[in-house]
C-alpha cells in the first residue's frame, strides 16, 4: 500500500503534510504536491494533516491512475520537506471539482 495525492490538492497546495512525513517522499509542483509511491512507507501520518482531504490510500477504488500520476511527477519535481504558505486561491478552490482539467500545471515547484 501507498498513499497518493489527488486533484483536490491542485490550486490549493497545502503543505502541512510535508512536515510530518518521516521519509520525505513529497514532491512539489507549481500548484500541487505528489507522493513518490516507492518511497512512501504507508505510515499514514500525512493523511489527517491535509485540509483539502487530498491524500488517500491507494486501496480505495480507482486509485491506479493516481499512483501512476504521483509516480510520474515525483520523478520530475523537487522534494519538499518544509511547510510553506498555501496558494493564495486555496480557500476558494478547496472542494472545487474538475481541477485537474482546469488548473493543473506540470511545471516544478521550488522544493525545499
N, CA and C of each residue as an Amber inpcrd file, in Angstrom:
protein
   336
   0.8350000  -1.1850000   0.0000000   0.0000000   0.0000000   0.0000000
   0.8750000   1.2420000   0.0000000   0.3450000   2.2980000  -0.5670000
   0.9820000   3.6050000  -0.5310000  -0.1170000   4.6490000  -0.4220000
   0.2620000   5.8510000  -0.1620000  -0.6720000   6.9700000  -0.1770000
  -0.4030000   7.7770000  -1.4310000  -1.4260000   8.4540000  -1.9090000
  -1.3010000   9.2910000  -3.1000000  -1.9180000  10.6590000  -2.8090000
  -1.5700000  11.6190000  -3.6490000  -2.2090000  12.9290000  -3.6290000
  -3.0750000  12.9940000  -4.8750000  -4.3250000  13.4080000  -4.7160000
  -5.2160000  13.5020000  -5.8750000  -5.4550000  14.9670000  -6.2580000
  -6.3780000  15.1760000  -7.1800000  -6.6050000  16.5140000  -7.7290000
  -7.1880000  17.5120000  -6.7320000  -7.5900000  17.0770000  -5.5610000
  -8.0620000  18.0260000  -4.5470000  -6.9550000  18.9760000  -4.1040000
  -5.7090000  18.5810000  -4.3080000  -4.5640000  19.4120000  -3.9270000
  -4.3200000  20.5480000  -4.9250000  -4.7200000  20.3470000  -6.1660000
  -4.4390000  21.3190000  -7.2240000  -5.0550000  22.6720000  -6.8890000
  -4.2680000  23.7120000  -7.0440000  -4.6600000  25.1060000  -6.8100000
  -4.8450000  25.4260000  -5.3310000  -4.5190000  24.4960000  -4.4470000
  -4.5230000  24.7380000  -3.0010000  -3.0950000  24.6280000  -2.4770000
  -2.5120000  23.4510000  -2.6570000  -1.1370000  23.1340000  -2.2660000
  -0.8470000  23.4630000  -0.8010000  -1.6750000  22.9000000   0.0660000
  -1.3640000  22.9540000   1.4900000  -0.1450000  22.0520000   1.7230000
   0.7400000  22.4630000   2.5970000   1.9640000  21.6830000   2.8160000
   2.1020000  21.1870000   4.2520000   1.0030000  21.1300000   4.9770000
   1.0220000  20.6210000   6.3500000   1.5900000  19.1940000   6.3850000
   1.3170000  18.4400000   5.3400000   1.7020000  17.0370000   5.2430000
   3.2140000  16.8270000   5.2120000   3.9490000  17.7380000   4.5980000
   5.3860000  17.5050000   4.4210000   6.1470000  17.5370000   5.7410000
   5.6440000  18.3020000   6.6940000   6.3270000  18.3990000   7.9920000
   6.2560000  17.1070000   8.8010000   5.2070000  16.3260000   8.6030000
   5.0370000  15.1060000   9.4010000   5.5850000  13.8610000   8.7180000
   5.9410000  13.9500000   7.4500000   6.4090000  12.7860000   6.7000000
   7.7980000  12.3620000   7.1910000   7.9220000  11.1240000   7.7110000
   9.2190000  10.6960000   8.2390000  10.2360000  10.3060000   7.1740000
   9.8050000  10.1620000   5.9060000  10.7390000   9.7270000   4.8620000
  10.8850000  10.7390000   3.7190000  10.3140000  11.9200000   3.8710000
  10.4630000  12.9820000   2.8650000  10.1090000  12.5150000   1.4640000
   8.9090000  11.9640000   1.2970000   8.5120000  11.4390000  -0.0200000
   7.5400000  12.3440000  -0.7650000   7.4210000  13.6140000  -0.3490000
   6.5760000  14.5730000  -1.0550000   7.4180000  15.3720000  -2.0490000
   6.8140000  15.6430000  -3.1930000   7.4730000  16.3980000  -4.2570000
   6.5590000  17.5330000  -4.6710000   7.1810000  18.6810000  -5.0150000
   6.4220000  19.9050000  -5.2350000   6.3520000  20.3230000  -6.6920000
   5.1170000  20.4410000  -7.1640000   4.8570000  21.0510000  -8.4570000
   4.4870000  22.5020000  -8.2520000   4.2700000  23.1960000  -9.3430000
   3.9110000  24.6100000  -9.2760000   2.6440000  24.8350000  -8.4510000
   1.6420000  23.9420000  -8.6200000   0.3970000  24.1780000  -7.8970000
  -0.1850000  22.9490000  -7.1930000   0.6540000  21.9570000  -6.9220000
   0.2190000  20.8010000  -6.1250000   1.4260000  20.0140000  -5.6460000
   1.1730000  19.0460000  -4.7800000   2.1970000  18.1220000  -4.3050000
   1.8560000  16.7200000  -4.7800000   2.8540000  15.8450000  -4.8070000
   2.6310000  14.4190000  -5.0620000   3.5030000  13.6240000  -4.0900000
   3.1790000  12.3410000  -3.9520000   3.9290000  11.4160000  -3.1040000
   4.5950000  10.3850000  -4.0010000   5.8820000  10.1310000  -3.7790000
   6.5450000   9.0740000  -4.5440000   6.0780000   7.7400000  -3.9710000
   5.3580000   6.9340000  -4.7520000   4.7730000   5.7050000  -4.2140000
   5.7960000   4.6580000  -3.7790000   7.0040000   4.7050000  -4.3110000
   8.0240000   3.7410000  -3.9130000   8.7750000   4.1760000  -2.6540000
   8.6490000   5.4390000  -2.2880000   9.3220000   5.9530000  -1.0940000
   8.3960000   5.9890000   0.1150000   7.1080000   6.0680000  -0.1270000
   6.1130000   6.1160000   0.9450000   6.1730000   4.8140000   1.7430000
   6.2010000   4.9510000   3.0670000   6.2620000   3.7560000   3.9300000
   4.8880000   3.4060000   4.5060000   3.8530000   4.0130000   3.9890000
   2.4770000   3.6820000   4.3640000   2.1660000   3.9520000   5.8290000
   2.8040000   4.9230000   6.4160000   2.5670000   5.1920000   7.8370000
   1.2430000   5.9210000   8.0620000   0.8060000   6.7030000   7.0700000
  -0.4870000   7.3670000   7.1510000  -0.5340000   8.6450000   7.9550000
   0.5940000   9.1180000   8.4750000   0.5390000  10.3300000   9.2980000
   0.1980000  11.5830000   8.4990000   0.4240000  11.5590000   7.2020000
   0.1370000  12.7210000   6.3670000  -1.3580000  12.9010000   6.0870000
  -2.0800000  11.8080000   5.9830000  -3.4860000  11.8650000   5.5530000
  -4.3410000  12.8140000   6.3990000  -4.3250000  12.7200000   7.7280000
  -5.1730000  13.6250000   8.5090000  -4.6830000  15.0690000   8.5390000
  -3.4530000  15.3190000   8.0880000  -2.9000000  16.6730000   8.0970000
  -3.4000000  17.5280000   6.9380000  -3.9570000  16.9100000   5.9080000
  -4.3390000  17.6440000   4.7000000  -5.7110000  18.3090000   4.8550000
  -5.7610000  19.6490000   4.8680000  -7.0370000  20.3470000   4.9980000
  -7.9690000  20.1260000   3.8000000  -7.4050000  19.7750000   2.6400000
  -8.2140000  19.5880000   1.4310000  -8.6300000  18.1330000   1.2180000
  -8.2650000  17.2440000   2.1320000  -8.5820000  15.8200000   2.0120000
  -8.0760000  15.2570000   0.6780000  -6.8720000  15.6630000   0.2950000
  -6.2960000  15.2640000  -0.9940000  -5.4020000  14.0340000  -0.9020000
  -5.1080000  13.5710000   0.3020000  -4.2310000  12.4130000   0.4790000
  -5.0950000  11.2010000   0.8090000  -4.9650000  10.1760000  -0.0230000
  -5.8050000   8.9880000   0.1110000  -4.9450000   7.7340000  -0.0080000
  -5.3570000   6.6320000   0.6280000  -4.6400000   5.3660000   0.4400000
  -4.9430000   4.7920000  -0.9420000  -3.9790000   4.1050000  -1.5120000
  -4.1880000   3.5440000  -2.8580000  -5.1210000   2.3390000  -2.8580000
  -5.5860000   1.9320000  -1.6960000  -6.5080000   0.7940000  -1.6110000
  -7.9510000   1.1980000  -1.9080000  -8.2130000   2.4850000  -2.0170000
  -9.5600000   2.9420000  -2.3680000  -9.8110000   2.6710000  -3.8490000
 -11.0770000   2.5900000  -4.2640000 -11.3900000   2.3030000  -5.6670000
 -10.8120000   3.3500000  -6.6350000 -10.4060000   2.8940000  -7.8020000
  -9.9410000   3.7520000  -8.9030000  -8.7110000   4.5990000  -8.5680000
  -7.8230000   4.0710000  -7.7830000  -6.6250000   4.8180000  -7.4130000
  -5.4210000   4.5270000  -8.3100000  -5.4990000   3.5340000  -9.1710000
  -4.3470000   3.1870000 -10.0210000  -3.8430000   4.3810000 -10.8150000
  -4.7580000   5.1600000 -11.3830000  -4.3270000   6.3100000 -12.1890000
  -3.5940000   7.3410000 -11.3320000  -3.9930000   7.4640000 -10.0470000
  -3.3320000   8.4340000  -9.1750000  -1.9670000   7.9380000  -8.7050000
  -1.8150000   6.6300000  -8.5510000  -0.4980000   6.0850000  -8.2130000
   0.4760000   6.4140000  -9.3410000   0.0610000   6.1870000 -10.5850000
   0.9410000   6.4650000 -11.7240000   1.1750000   7.9620000 -11.9000000
   0.1510000   8.7670000 -11.6650000   0.2770000  10.2230000 -11.7290000
   1.3180000  10.6890000 -10.7030000   1.1940000  10.2140000  -9.4620000
   2.1450000  10.5890000  -8.4130000   3.5500000  10.1250000  -8.7460000
   3.6750000   8.9060000  -9.2750000   4.9860000   8.3800000  -9.6470000
   5.6290000   9.2710000 -10.7230000   4.8770000   9.5690000 -11.7580000
   5.4010000  10.3690000 -12.8720000   5.9500000  11.7110000 -12.3930000
   5.1350000  12.4390000 -11.6350000   5.5570000  13.7860000 -11.2630000
   6.5640000  13.7980000 -10.1170000   6.5670000  12.7900000  -9.2630000
   7.5800000  12.7480000  -8.2060000   8.9670000  12.5150000  -8.7950000
   9.0230000  11.9620000  -9.9790000  10.3140000  11.7680000 -10.6460000
  10.7610000  12.9990000 -11.4330000   9.8660000  13.9820000 -11.5480000
  10.1750000  15.2020000 -12.3010000  10.3400000  16.4330000 -11.4100000
   9.7040000  16.4190000 -10.2490000   9.6550000  17.5980000  -9.3920000
  10.6190000  17.4660000  -8.2100000  11.0020000  18.6020000  -7.5890000
  11.9170000  18.5590000  -6.4370000  11.2040000  18.1240000  -5.1490000
  11.9750000  17.5130000  -4.2580000  11.4480000  17.1110000  -2.9600000
  11.1230000  18.3590000  -2.1380000  10.0860000  18.2570000  -1.3070000
   9.7300000  19.3460000  -0.3990000   9.6280000  18.7730000   1.0150000
  10.3030000  19.4210000   1.9490000  10.2870000  18.9580000   3.3400000
   9.9040000  20.0730000   4.3110000   9.7230000  21.2880000   3.8050000
   9.4320000  22.4430000   4.6370000   8.0370000  22.9810000   4.3480000
   7.2870000  23.2340000   5.3900000   5.9440000  23.7890000   5.2270000
   6.0280000  25.1970000   4.6460000   5.1400000  25.4730000   3.6840000
   5.0550000  26.7870000   3.0440000   3.6090000  27.2480000   3.1170000
   3.3800000  28.4980000   2.7930000   2.0130000  29.0040000   2.7430000
   1.2720000  28.3490000   1.5920000  -0.0310000  28.0970000   1.7670000
  -0.8110000  27.5670000   0.6420000  -0.9190000  28.6200000  -0.4650000
  -1.3870000  28.1980000  -1.6180000  -1.5710000  29.1430000  -2.7130000
  -2.6320000  30.1810000  -2.3340000  -2.5300000  31.3930000  -2.8770000
  -3.4740000  32.4600000  -2.4950000  -4.9470000  32.0950000  -2.7120000
  -5.2280000  31.2900000  -3.7280000  -6.6130000  30.9330000  -4.0280000
  -7.0670000  29.6440000  -3.3480000  -6.2800000  29.1370000  -2.4080000
  -6.5490000  27.8330000  -1.7940000  -7.9500000  27.7330000  -1.1930000
  -8.3470000  28.7080000  -0.4150000  -9.6530000  28.6160000   0.2450000
 -10.7960000  28.5870000  -0.7570000 -10.7360000  29.4250000  -1.7820000
 -11.8370000  29.4590000  -2.7430000 -11.8320000  28.2470000  -3.6820000
 -10.6780000  27.6100000  -3.9030000 -10.5870000  26.4380000  -4.7840000
 -10.8020000  25.1140000  -4.0400000 -10.7040000  25.1300000  -2.7140000
 -10.8610000  23.9150000  -1.9170000 -12.2450000  23.3100000  -2.1510000
 -12.2660000  22.0510000  -2.5660000 -13.5250000  21.3570000  -2.8050000
 -14.0880000  21.5170000  -4.2070000 -13.4690000  22.3330000  -5.0160000
 -13.9370000  22.5400000  -6.3950000 -13.6970000  21.2690000  -7.2180000
 -14.5990000  20.9600000  -8.1110000 -14.4170000  19.7840000  -8.9660000
 -13.7750000  20.1800000 -10.2950000 -13.1910000  19.1850000 -10.9750000
 -12.5890000  19.4150000 -12.2910000 -11.2820000  20.1770000 -12.2610000
 -10.5820000  20.1680000 -11.1340000  -9.3590000  20.9680000 -11.0200000
  -8.2200000  20.4490000 -11.8920000  -8.1770000  19.1470000 -12.1450000
  -7.1140000  18.6050000 -12.9880000  -7.1800000  19.2270000 -14.3780000
  -8.3550000  19.2780000 -14.9510000  -8.5340000  19.8310000 -16.2950000
  -8.4110000  21.3560000 -16.3190000  -8.8330000  22.0190000 -15.2570000
  -8.8570000  23.4800000 -15.2360000  -7.5280000  24.1230000 -14.8630000
  -6.8140000  23.5410000 -13.8740000  -5.7010000  24.2720000 -13.2790000
  -4.3520000  23.5620000 -13.2530000  -4.2950000  22.2710000 -13.4660000
  -3.0420000  21.5400000 -13.2740000  -1.9060000  22.0830000 -14.1260000
  -0.7470000  22.2140000 -13.5000000   0.4790000  22.6270000 -14.1900000
   1.5380000  21.5470000 -14.0000000   2.2050000  21.1760000 -15.0780000
   3.3020000  20.2120000 -14.9970000   4.5990000  20.8380000 -14.5220000
   4.6290000  22.1550000 -14.4120000   5.8520000  22.8530000 -14.0190000
   6.2510000  22.4820000 -12.5920000   7.5510000  22.3380000 -12.3410000
   8.0000000  22.0210000 -10.9850000   7.8440000  23.2060000 -10.0460000
   7.7620000  22.9070000  -8.7670000   7.8030000  23.9370000  -7.7440000
   9.2430000  24.2190000  -7.3710000   9.4290000  24.9480000  -6.2850000
  10.7790000  25.3210000  -5.8470000  11.4330000  24.2340000  -5.0000000
  10.6160000  23.3900000  -4.3680000  11.1740000  22.3910000  -3.4510000
  11.6780000  23.0670000  -2.1920000  12.3570000  22.2890000  -1.3840000
  12.9500000  22.8670000  -0.1800000  12.3500000  22.3770000   1.0990000
